[in-house]
Short mmCIF file of C-alpha atoms in Angstrom, two decimals:
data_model
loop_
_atom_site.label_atom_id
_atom_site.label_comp_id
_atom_site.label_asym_id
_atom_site.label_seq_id
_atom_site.Cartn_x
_atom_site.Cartn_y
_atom_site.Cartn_z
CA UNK A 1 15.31 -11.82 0.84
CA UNK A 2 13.25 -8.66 0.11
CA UNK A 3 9.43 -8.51 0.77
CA UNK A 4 7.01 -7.08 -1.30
CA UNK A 5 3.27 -6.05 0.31
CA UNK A 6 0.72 -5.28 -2.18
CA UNK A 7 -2.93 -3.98 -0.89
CA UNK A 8 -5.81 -2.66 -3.39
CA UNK A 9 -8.48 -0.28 -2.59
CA UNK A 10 -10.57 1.61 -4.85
CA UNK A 11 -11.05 5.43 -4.70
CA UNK A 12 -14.28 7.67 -5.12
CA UNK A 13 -13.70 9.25 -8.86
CA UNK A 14 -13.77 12.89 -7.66
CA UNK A 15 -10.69 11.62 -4.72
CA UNK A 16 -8.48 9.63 -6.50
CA UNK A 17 -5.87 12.65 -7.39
CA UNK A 18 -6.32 13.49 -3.29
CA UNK A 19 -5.94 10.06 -2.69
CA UNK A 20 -2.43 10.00 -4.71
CA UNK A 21 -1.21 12.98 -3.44
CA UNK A 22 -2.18 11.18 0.15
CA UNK A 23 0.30 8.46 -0.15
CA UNK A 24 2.99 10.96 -1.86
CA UNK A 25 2.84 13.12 0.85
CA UNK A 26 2.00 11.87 4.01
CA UNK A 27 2.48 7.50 3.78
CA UNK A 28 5.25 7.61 1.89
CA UNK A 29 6.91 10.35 3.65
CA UNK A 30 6.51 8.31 6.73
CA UNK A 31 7.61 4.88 5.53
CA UNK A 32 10.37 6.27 4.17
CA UNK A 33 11.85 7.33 7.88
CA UNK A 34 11.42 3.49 8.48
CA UNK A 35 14.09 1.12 8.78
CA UNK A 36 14.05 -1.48 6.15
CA UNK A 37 11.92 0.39 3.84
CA UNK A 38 13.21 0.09 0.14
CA UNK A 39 10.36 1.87 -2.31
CA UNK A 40 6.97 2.15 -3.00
CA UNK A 41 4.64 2.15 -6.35
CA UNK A 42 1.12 3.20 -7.29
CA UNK A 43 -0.61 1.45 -9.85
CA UNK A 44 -3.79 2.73 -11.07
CA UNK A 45 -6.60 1.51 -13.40
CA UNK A 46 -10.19 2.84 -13.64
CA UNK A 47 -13.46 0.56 -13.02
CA UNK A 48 -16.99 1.13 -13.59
CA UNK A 49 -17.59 2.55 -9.87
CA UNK A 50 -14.31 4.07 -9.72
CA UNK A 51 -10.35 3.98 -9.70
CA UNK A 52 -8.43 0.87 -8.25
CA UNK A 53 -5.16 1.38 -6.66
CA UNK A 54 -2.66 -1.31 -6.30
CA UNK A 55 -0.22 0.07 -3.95
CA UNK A 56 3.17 -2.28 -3.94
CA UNK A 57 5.77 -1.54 -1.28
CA UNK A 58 9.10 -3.21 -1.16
CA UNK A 59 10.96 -3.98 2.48
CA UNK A 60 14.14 -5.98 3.30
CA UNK A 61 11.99 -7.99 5.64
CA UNK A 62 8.70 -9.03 8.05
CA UNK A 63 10.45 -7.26 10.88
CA UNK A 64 10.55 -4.11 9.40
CA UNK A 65 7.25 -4.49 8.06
CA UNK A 66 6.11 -4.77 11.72
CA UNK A 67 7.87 -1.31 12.25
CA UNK A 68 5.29 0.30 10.08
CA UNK A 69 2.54 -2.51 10.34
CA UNK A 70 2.60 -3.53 13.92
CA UNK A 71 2.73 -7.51 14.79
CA UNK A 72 -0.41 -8.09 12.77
CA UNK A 73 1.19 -7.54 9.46
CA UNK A 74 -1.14 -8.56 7.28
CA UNK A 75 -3.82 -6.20 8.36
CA UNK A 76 -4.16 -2.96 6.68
CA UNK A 77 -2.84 0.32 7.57
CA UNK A 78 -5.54 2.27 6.42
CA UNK A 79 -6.13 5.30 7.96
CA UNK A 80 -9.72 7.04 8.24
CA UNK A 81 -8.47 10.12 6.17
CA UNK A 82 -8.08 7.27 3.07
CA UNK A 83 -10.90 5.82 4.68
CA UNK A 84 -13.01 8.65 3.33
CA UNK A 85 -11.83 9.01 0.27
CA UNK A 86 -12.48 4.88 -0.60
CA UNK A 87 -15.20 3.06 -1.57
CA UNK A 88 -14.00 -0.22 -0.55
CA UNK A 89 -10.86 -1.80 0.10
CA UNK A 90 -8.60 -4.91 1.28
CA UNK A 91 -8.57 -5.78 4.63
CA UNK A 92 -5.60 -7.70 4.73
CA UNK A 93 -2.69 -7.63 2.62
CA UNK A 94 -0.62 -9.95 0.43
CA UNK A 95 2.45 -10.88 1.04
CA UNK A 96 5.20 -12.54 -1.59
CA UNK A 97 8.98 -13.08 -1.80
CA UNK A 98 10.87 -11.33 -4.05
CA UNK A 99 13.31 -13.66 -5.91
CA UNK A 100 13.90 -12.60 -8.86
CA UNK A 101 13.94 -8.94 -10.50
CA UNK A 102 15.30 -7.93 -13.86
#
């Protein structure tokens, strides 16, 4: 059964199109050389201080989570070049089953 790991953060106005082109070209570059690794979204939506992200990826499983995540899989992989470009974000991640996609 497929995994999906969602994770929000919010970007600094003036950083959210580097903060896109970020995951386009450097995280999602790399998860896709990972094992297991099925697709990834970005889901945007602006707020008063900023722009969310909801960042969704899709694996086949936990175990190849860990191969990007490490054994602590629901901690963040949030490098400090993000880092900078964030106001806040998750610390941990979520989790869920996927059972059922049209």
């Amino acid at each position: 059964m497929a995994i999906s790991r969602h994770w929000t953060g919010v970007a600094k106005r003036e950083r959210a199109g580097e903060y896109i082109a970020h995951l386009q070209h450097d995280t999602f570059k790399k998860l896709a050389t990972i094992d297991g690794f099925i697709r990834a979204s970005i889901l945007k939506r602006d707020l008063d201080d900023g722009v969310e992200f909801l960042i969704e990826t899709e694996w086949e499983s936990i175990e190849s989570i860990k191969k990007f995540a490490g054994d602590y899989v629901d901690t963040a992989v949030v490098p400090s070049v993000a880092q900078a470009m964030l106001i806040r974000y998750d610390k941990k991640v979520r989790h869920y089953e996927i059972h059922f996609r049209v």
